[in-house]
Amino acid sequence: MRSIDLPLVRELDLFAEMEEANFDELMQAAFLQRFPPQVQLITEGDPADFLYIMVEGGVELFAANGGRETSIEIMRPVTTFILAAVLRDAPFLMSGRTVESSKILMVPSENVRAIFARDQVFARAVVRELAARYRGVVKSLKSHKLRNAVERLANYLLRTETEQGGTGVVQLQIDKRTLAALLGMTPENLSRAFVTLKPYGVEVSGREIRLTKIDDLRSLAKPSPLIDDPTT
Amino acid sequence: MRSIDLPLVRELDLFAEMEEANFDELMQAAFLQRFPPQVQLITEGDPADFLYIMVEGGVELFAANGGRETSIEIMRPVTTFILAAVLRDAPFLMSGRTVESSKILMVPSENVRAIFARDQVFARAVVRELAARYRGVVKSLKSHKLRNAVERLANYLLRTETEQGGTGVVQLQIDKRTLAALLGMTPENLSRAFVTLKPYGVEVSGREIRLTKIDDLRSLAKPSPLIDDPTT
DNA sequence: TTGAAATCTTGATAATTATCAAGAATTGGC
DNA sequence: GCCAATTCTTGATAATTATCAAGATTTCAA
């Protein structure tokens, strides 16, 4: 792989503390790929032959069943995905497609498992990462079971605003159709949810959302650290 | 703890392969507790001071937000729960209460983390367990986002029937209110969903559900291994 | 710059799910 | 075995969400 991207990967929690030799060995076997937008990288049910590491761009993890389709998560640099499938040597539970032009590092699963078996530091990092991911999905499940569509959108906006620096403006990084799928609603409903939030200072123009009454929005959204805080 | 229960715990995937000395050390610090039904053991937001291991009975993991409450999972022997919170030393994302009289082994979190740090075999088992749990929650999320209430119930019945030995009879181990919360609906709606499934051979009498037309039910439920197979 | 394609929004309507209010059935203590 | 308490079911109605059908807007390639 291009060594210029390596430091970024090395800084990932997952790899930061591990021994140089092991990291090098992992990277030796890895290769970096560039993908155009809307390319499907992985398909649910397929075996997990590689661990994927987002270096640039974005990947939507989604799942389909009985003609319906939904987004589960959007992966952004620098993170890994499908770690659980790799570690269990199990089929993917989700498919993945790029949402934009993306650069992705692919590490053969066997190598991940091999290093995992002999590098304790790496193993510990893997556990921390997995535990964090587990908690992320639990939060998502809680959000879906305990909130209605408008509340989910409101909390998403507040989370994203904070994530993007707290400037009162949210720049959507995905199209609204994907956002709707992520939030578990139809695109039509997302439009209506935005209309519902107008009195709470949510001004939509294209992909730019201005939050002009954050306190009002917050009192509607009632964010909870046990659902919305990404660090908890 | 009563040594009579130890073999069961030792057989858990999580502990089966680890060194005797380390297992003993873990169990040394642990203690076994008996709890009556409907006792709340853990509360979301609290620090994770113990790893819990179900030895007997059942525990409902649930979460609340804004006056609403939902079940996330029912834990049965012999399994651990809240492993992710323990490993990350993070607050619980879920509360837990016994659904019946239960015997539960409590291992102080520090001990788990200590052994984890020095026993590679244990660490590997922890990762497999965590990865399995992660995948379990993803499946649950998929089920909720891709299916309606009747389909969720139908698949639950099919899964449980298989789990209980494929005799065509499902014996509900929880009351219907809890089942409704687990499946993400109101108790009223669960009653109606059972009525909807009557033409598909679902005969309800109290907690005993007879499935007399499994093929018909299956053709409605359209179970998917990527959602419903507990081993995948 | 323009026009076709895609995305997004809006309206009308339908399906799904929740709420409220009784009544029926079941359970558990005495 | 009986009665009170709880759980479950049913009906009526409301709220939420989805679907279908246009129209408006945006995007992007020529």
mmCIF file of C-alpha atoms in Angstrom, chain B residues 40-175:
data_model
loop_
_atom_site.group_PDB
_atom_site.id
_atom_site.type_symbol
_atom_site.label_atom_id
_atom_site.label_comp_id
_atom_site.label_asym_id
_atom_site.label_seq_id
_atom_site.Cartn_x
_atom_site.Cartn_y
_atom_site.Cartn_z
ATOM 1 C CA GLN B 40 -33.753 -4.963 39.260
ATOM 2 C CA LEU B 41 -30.091 -5.967 39.269
ATOM 3 C CA ILE B 42 -28.545 -3.249 37.186
ATOM 4 C CA THR B 43 -29.607 0.219 36.092
ATOM 5 C CA GLU B 44 -28.636 1.920 32.878
ATOM 6 C CA GLY B 45 -26.093 4.639 33.454
ATOM 7 C CA ASP B 46 -24.530 2.917 36.457
ATOM 8 C CA PRO B 47 -20.886 1.846 36.321
ATOM 9 C CA ALA B 48 -20.254 -1.785 35.417
ATOM 10 C CA ASP B 49 -18.731 -3.148 38.606
ATOM 11 C CA PHE B 50 -19.465 -6.790 37.908
ATOM 12 C CA LEU B 51 -19.700 -9.225 35.088
ATOM 13 C CA TYR B 52 -22.910 -11.196 35.484
ATOM 14 C CA ILE B 53 -23.278 -14.844 34.636
ATOM 15 C CA MET B 54 -26.707 -16.417 34.502
ATOM 16 C CA VAL B 55 -26.655 -19.740 36.292
ATOM 17 C CA GLU B 56 -30.379 -20.267 36.720
ATOM 18 C CA GLY B 57 -33.529 -18.344 35.854
ATOM 19 C CA GLY B 58 -33.792 -15.420 33.475
ATOM 20 C CA VAL B 59 -32.959 -11.736 33.247
ATOM 21 C CA GLU B 60 -34.614 -9.159 31.041
ATOM 22 C CA LEU B 61 -32.335 -6.459 29.713
ATOM 23 C CA PHE B 62 -34.371 -3.348 29.025
ATOM 24 C CA ALA B 63 -33.974 0.344 28.434
ATOM 25 C CA ALA B 64 -36.091 3.402 29.084
ATOM 26 C CA ASN B 65 -36.243 6.844 27.560
ATOM 27 C CA GLY B 66 -38.737 9.662 27.768
ATOM 28 C CA GLY B 67 -41.360 7.653 29.621
ATOM 29 C CA ARG B 68 -41.154 4.728 27.195
ATOM 30 C CA GLU B 69 -39.561 1.403 27.997
ATOM 31 C CA THR B 70 -38.499 -1.511 25.839
ATOM 32 C CA SER B 71 -36.900 -4.916 26.208
ATOM 33 C CA ILE B 72 -33.658 -5.536 24.399
ATOM 34 C CA GLU B 73 -32.888 -9.144 25.234
ATOM 35 C CA ILE B 74 -33.748 -11.964 27.627
ATOM 36 C CA MET B 75 -30.699 -13.663 29.101
ATOM 37 C CA ARG B 76 -30.878 -17.372 29.919
ATOM 38 C CA PRO B 77 -28.407 -19.795 31.511
ATOM 39 C CA VAL B 78 -25.691 -20.281 30.886
ATOM 40 C CA THR B 79 -24.536 -16.930 29.523
ATOM 41 C CA THR B 80 -22.806 -13.788 30.595
ATOM 42 C CA PHE B 81 -24.211 -10.337 30.228
ATOM 43 C CA ILE B 82 -22.929 -6.761 30.087
ATOM 44 C CA LEU B 83 -19.518 -7.976 28.998
ATOM 45 C CA ALA B 84 -19.031 -4.940 26.749
ATOM 46 C CA ALA B 85 -19.581 -2.446 29.552
ATOM 47 C CA VAL B 86 -17.195 -4.369 31.815
ATOM 48 C CA LEU B 87 -14.453 -4.452 29.209
ATOM 49 C CA ARG B 88 -14.761 -0.790 28.365
ATOM 50 C CA ASP B 89 -15.251 0.175 32.001
ATOM 51 C CA ALA B 90 -18.253 2.124 30.801
ATOM 52 C CA PRO B 91 -21.752 2.688 32.187
ATOM 53 C CA PHE B 92 -24.494 0.176 31.423
ATOM 54 C CA LEU B 93 -26.589 0.972 28.381
ATOM 55 C CA MET B 94 -29.351 -1.269 29.666
ATOM 56 C CA SER B 95 -31.051 -2.080 32.924
ATOM 57 C CA GLY B 96 -31.632 -5.640 33.993
ATOM 58 C CA ARG B 97 -34.284 -7.325 36.094
ATOM 59 C CA THR B 98 -34.995 -10.941 36.884
ATOM 60 C CA VAL B 99 -38.057 -12.369 35.147
ATOM 61 C CA GLU B 100 -38.175 -15.245 37.595
ATOM 62 C CA SER B 101 -36.286 -16.519 40.604
ATOM 63 C CA SER B 102 -32.670 -16.586 39.437
ATOM 64 C CA LYS B 103 -29.205 -17.630 40.477
ATOM 65 C CA ILE B 104 -26.521 -15.333 39.205
ATOM 66 C CA LEU B 105 -22.761 -15.350 39.495
ATOM 67 C CA MET B 106 -21.146 -11.949 39.906
ATOM 68 C CA VAL B 107 -17.492 -11.458 39.043
ATOM 69 C CA PRO B 108 -15.869 -8.103 39.890
ATOM 70 C CA SER B 109 -15.020 -6.241 36.692
ATOM 71 C CA GLU B 110 -11.433 -5.574 37.745
ATOM 72 C CA ASN B 111 -10.766 -9.277 38.009
ATOM 73 C CA VAL B 112 -12.216 -9.909 34.589
ATOM 74 C CA ARG B 113 -10.071 -7.185 33.097
ATOM 75 C CA ALA B 114 -6.992 -8.389 34.956
ATOM 76 C CA ILE B 115 -7.279 -11.969 33.799
ATOM 77 C CA PHE B 116 -8.181 -10.774 30.356
ATOM 78 C CA ALA B 117 -4.925 -8.838 30.211
ATOM 79 C CA ARG B 118 -2.752 -11.842 30.925
ATOM 80 C CA ASP B 119 -4.630 -14.904 29.672
ATOM 81 C CA GLN B 120 -4.553 -15.023 25.898
ATOM 82 C CA VAL B 121 -6.915 -17.934 25.691
ATOM 83 C CA PHE B 122 -9.447 -16.085 27.770
ATOM 84 C CA ALA B 123 -8.940 -12.954 25.683
ATOM 85 C CA ARG B 124 -9.663 -14.875 22.524
ATOM 86 C CA ALA B 125 -12.817 -16.327 24.055
ATOM 87 C CA VAL B 126 -13.912 -12.861 25.124
ATOM 88 C CA VAL B 127 -13.534 -11.642 21.566
ATOM 89 C CA ARG B 128 -15.541 -14.504 20.145
ATOM 90 C CA GLU B 129 -18.252 -13.896 22.712
ATOM 91 C CA LEU B 130 -18.337 -10.165 22.080
ATOM 92 C CA ALA B 131 -18.379 -10.633 18.326
ATOM 93 C CA ALA B 132 -21.283 -13.043 18.699
ATOM 94 C CA ARG B 133 -23.143 -10.543 20.845
ATOM 95 C CA TYR B 134 -22.486 -7.761 18.381
ATOM 96 C CA ARG B 135 -23.930 -9.873 15.615
ATOM 97 C CA GLY B 136 -26.920 -10.690 17.767
ATOM 98 C CA VAL B 137 -27.797 -7.036 18.197
ATOM 99 C CA VAL B 138 -27.294 -6.359 14.502
ATOM 100 C CA LYS B 139 -29.748 -9.146 13.759
ATOM 101 C CA SER B 140 -32.234 -7.645 16.157
ATOM 102 C CA LEU B 141 -31.857 -4.227 14.551
ATOM 103 C CA LYS B 142 -32.374 -5.742 11.108
ATOM 104 C CA SER B 143 -35.470 -7.528 12.303
ATOM 105 C CA HIS B 144 -36.926 -4.280 13.607
ATOM 106 C CA LYS B 145 -36.111 -2.181 10.580
ATOM 107 C CA LEU B 146 -37.040 -4.730 7.917
ATOM 108 C CA ARG B 147 -40.117 -6.417 9.318
ATOM 109 C CA ASN B 148 -43.520 -5.444 10.600
ATOM 110 C CA ALA B 149 -44.946 -6.577 13.918
ATOM 111 C CA VAL B 150 -46.662 -9.735 12.615
ATOM 112 C CA GLU B 151 -43.537 -10.860 10.791
ATOM 113 C CA ARG B 152 -41.405 -10.308 13.870
ATOM 114 C CA LEU B 153 -43.774 -12.409 15.944
ATOM 115 C CA ALA B 154 -43.967 -15.158 13.316
ATOM 116 C CA ASN B 155 -40.192 -15.418 13.153
ATOM 117 C CA TYR B 156 -39.900 -15.349 16.919
ATOM 118 C CA LEU B 157 -42.290 -18.293 17.149
ATOM 119 C CA LEU B 158 -40.394 -20.268 14.510
ATOM 120 C CA ARG B 159 -37.050 -19.586 16.170
ATOM 121 C CA THR B 160 -38.355 -20.532 19.578
ATOM 122 C CA GLU B 161 -40.016 -23.682 18.308
ATOM 123 C CA THR B 162 -36.705 -24.850 16.862
ATOM 124 C CA GLU B 163 -34.865 -23.865 20.011
ATOM 125 C CA GLN B 164 -37.291 -25.858 22.135
ATOM 126 C CA GLY B 165 -36.803 -29.016 20.152
ATOM 127 C CA GLY B 166 -39.015 -28.741 17.083
ATOM 128 C CA THR B 167 -42.066 -30.387 18.630
ATOM 129 C CA GLY B 168 -44.522 -27.950 17.090
ATOM 130 C CA VAL B 169 -45.218 -26.417 20.486
ATOM 131 C CA VAL B 170 -43.737 -23.242 21.879
ATOM 132 C CA GLN B 171 -43.741 -22.697 25.600
ATOM 133 C CA LEU B 172 -43.358 -18.975 26.264
ATOM 134 C CA GLN B 173 -40.824 -18.400 29.023
ATOM 135 C CA ILE B 174 -41.868 -14.792 29.571
ATOM 136 C CA ASP B 175 -45.201 -13.094 30.010
#
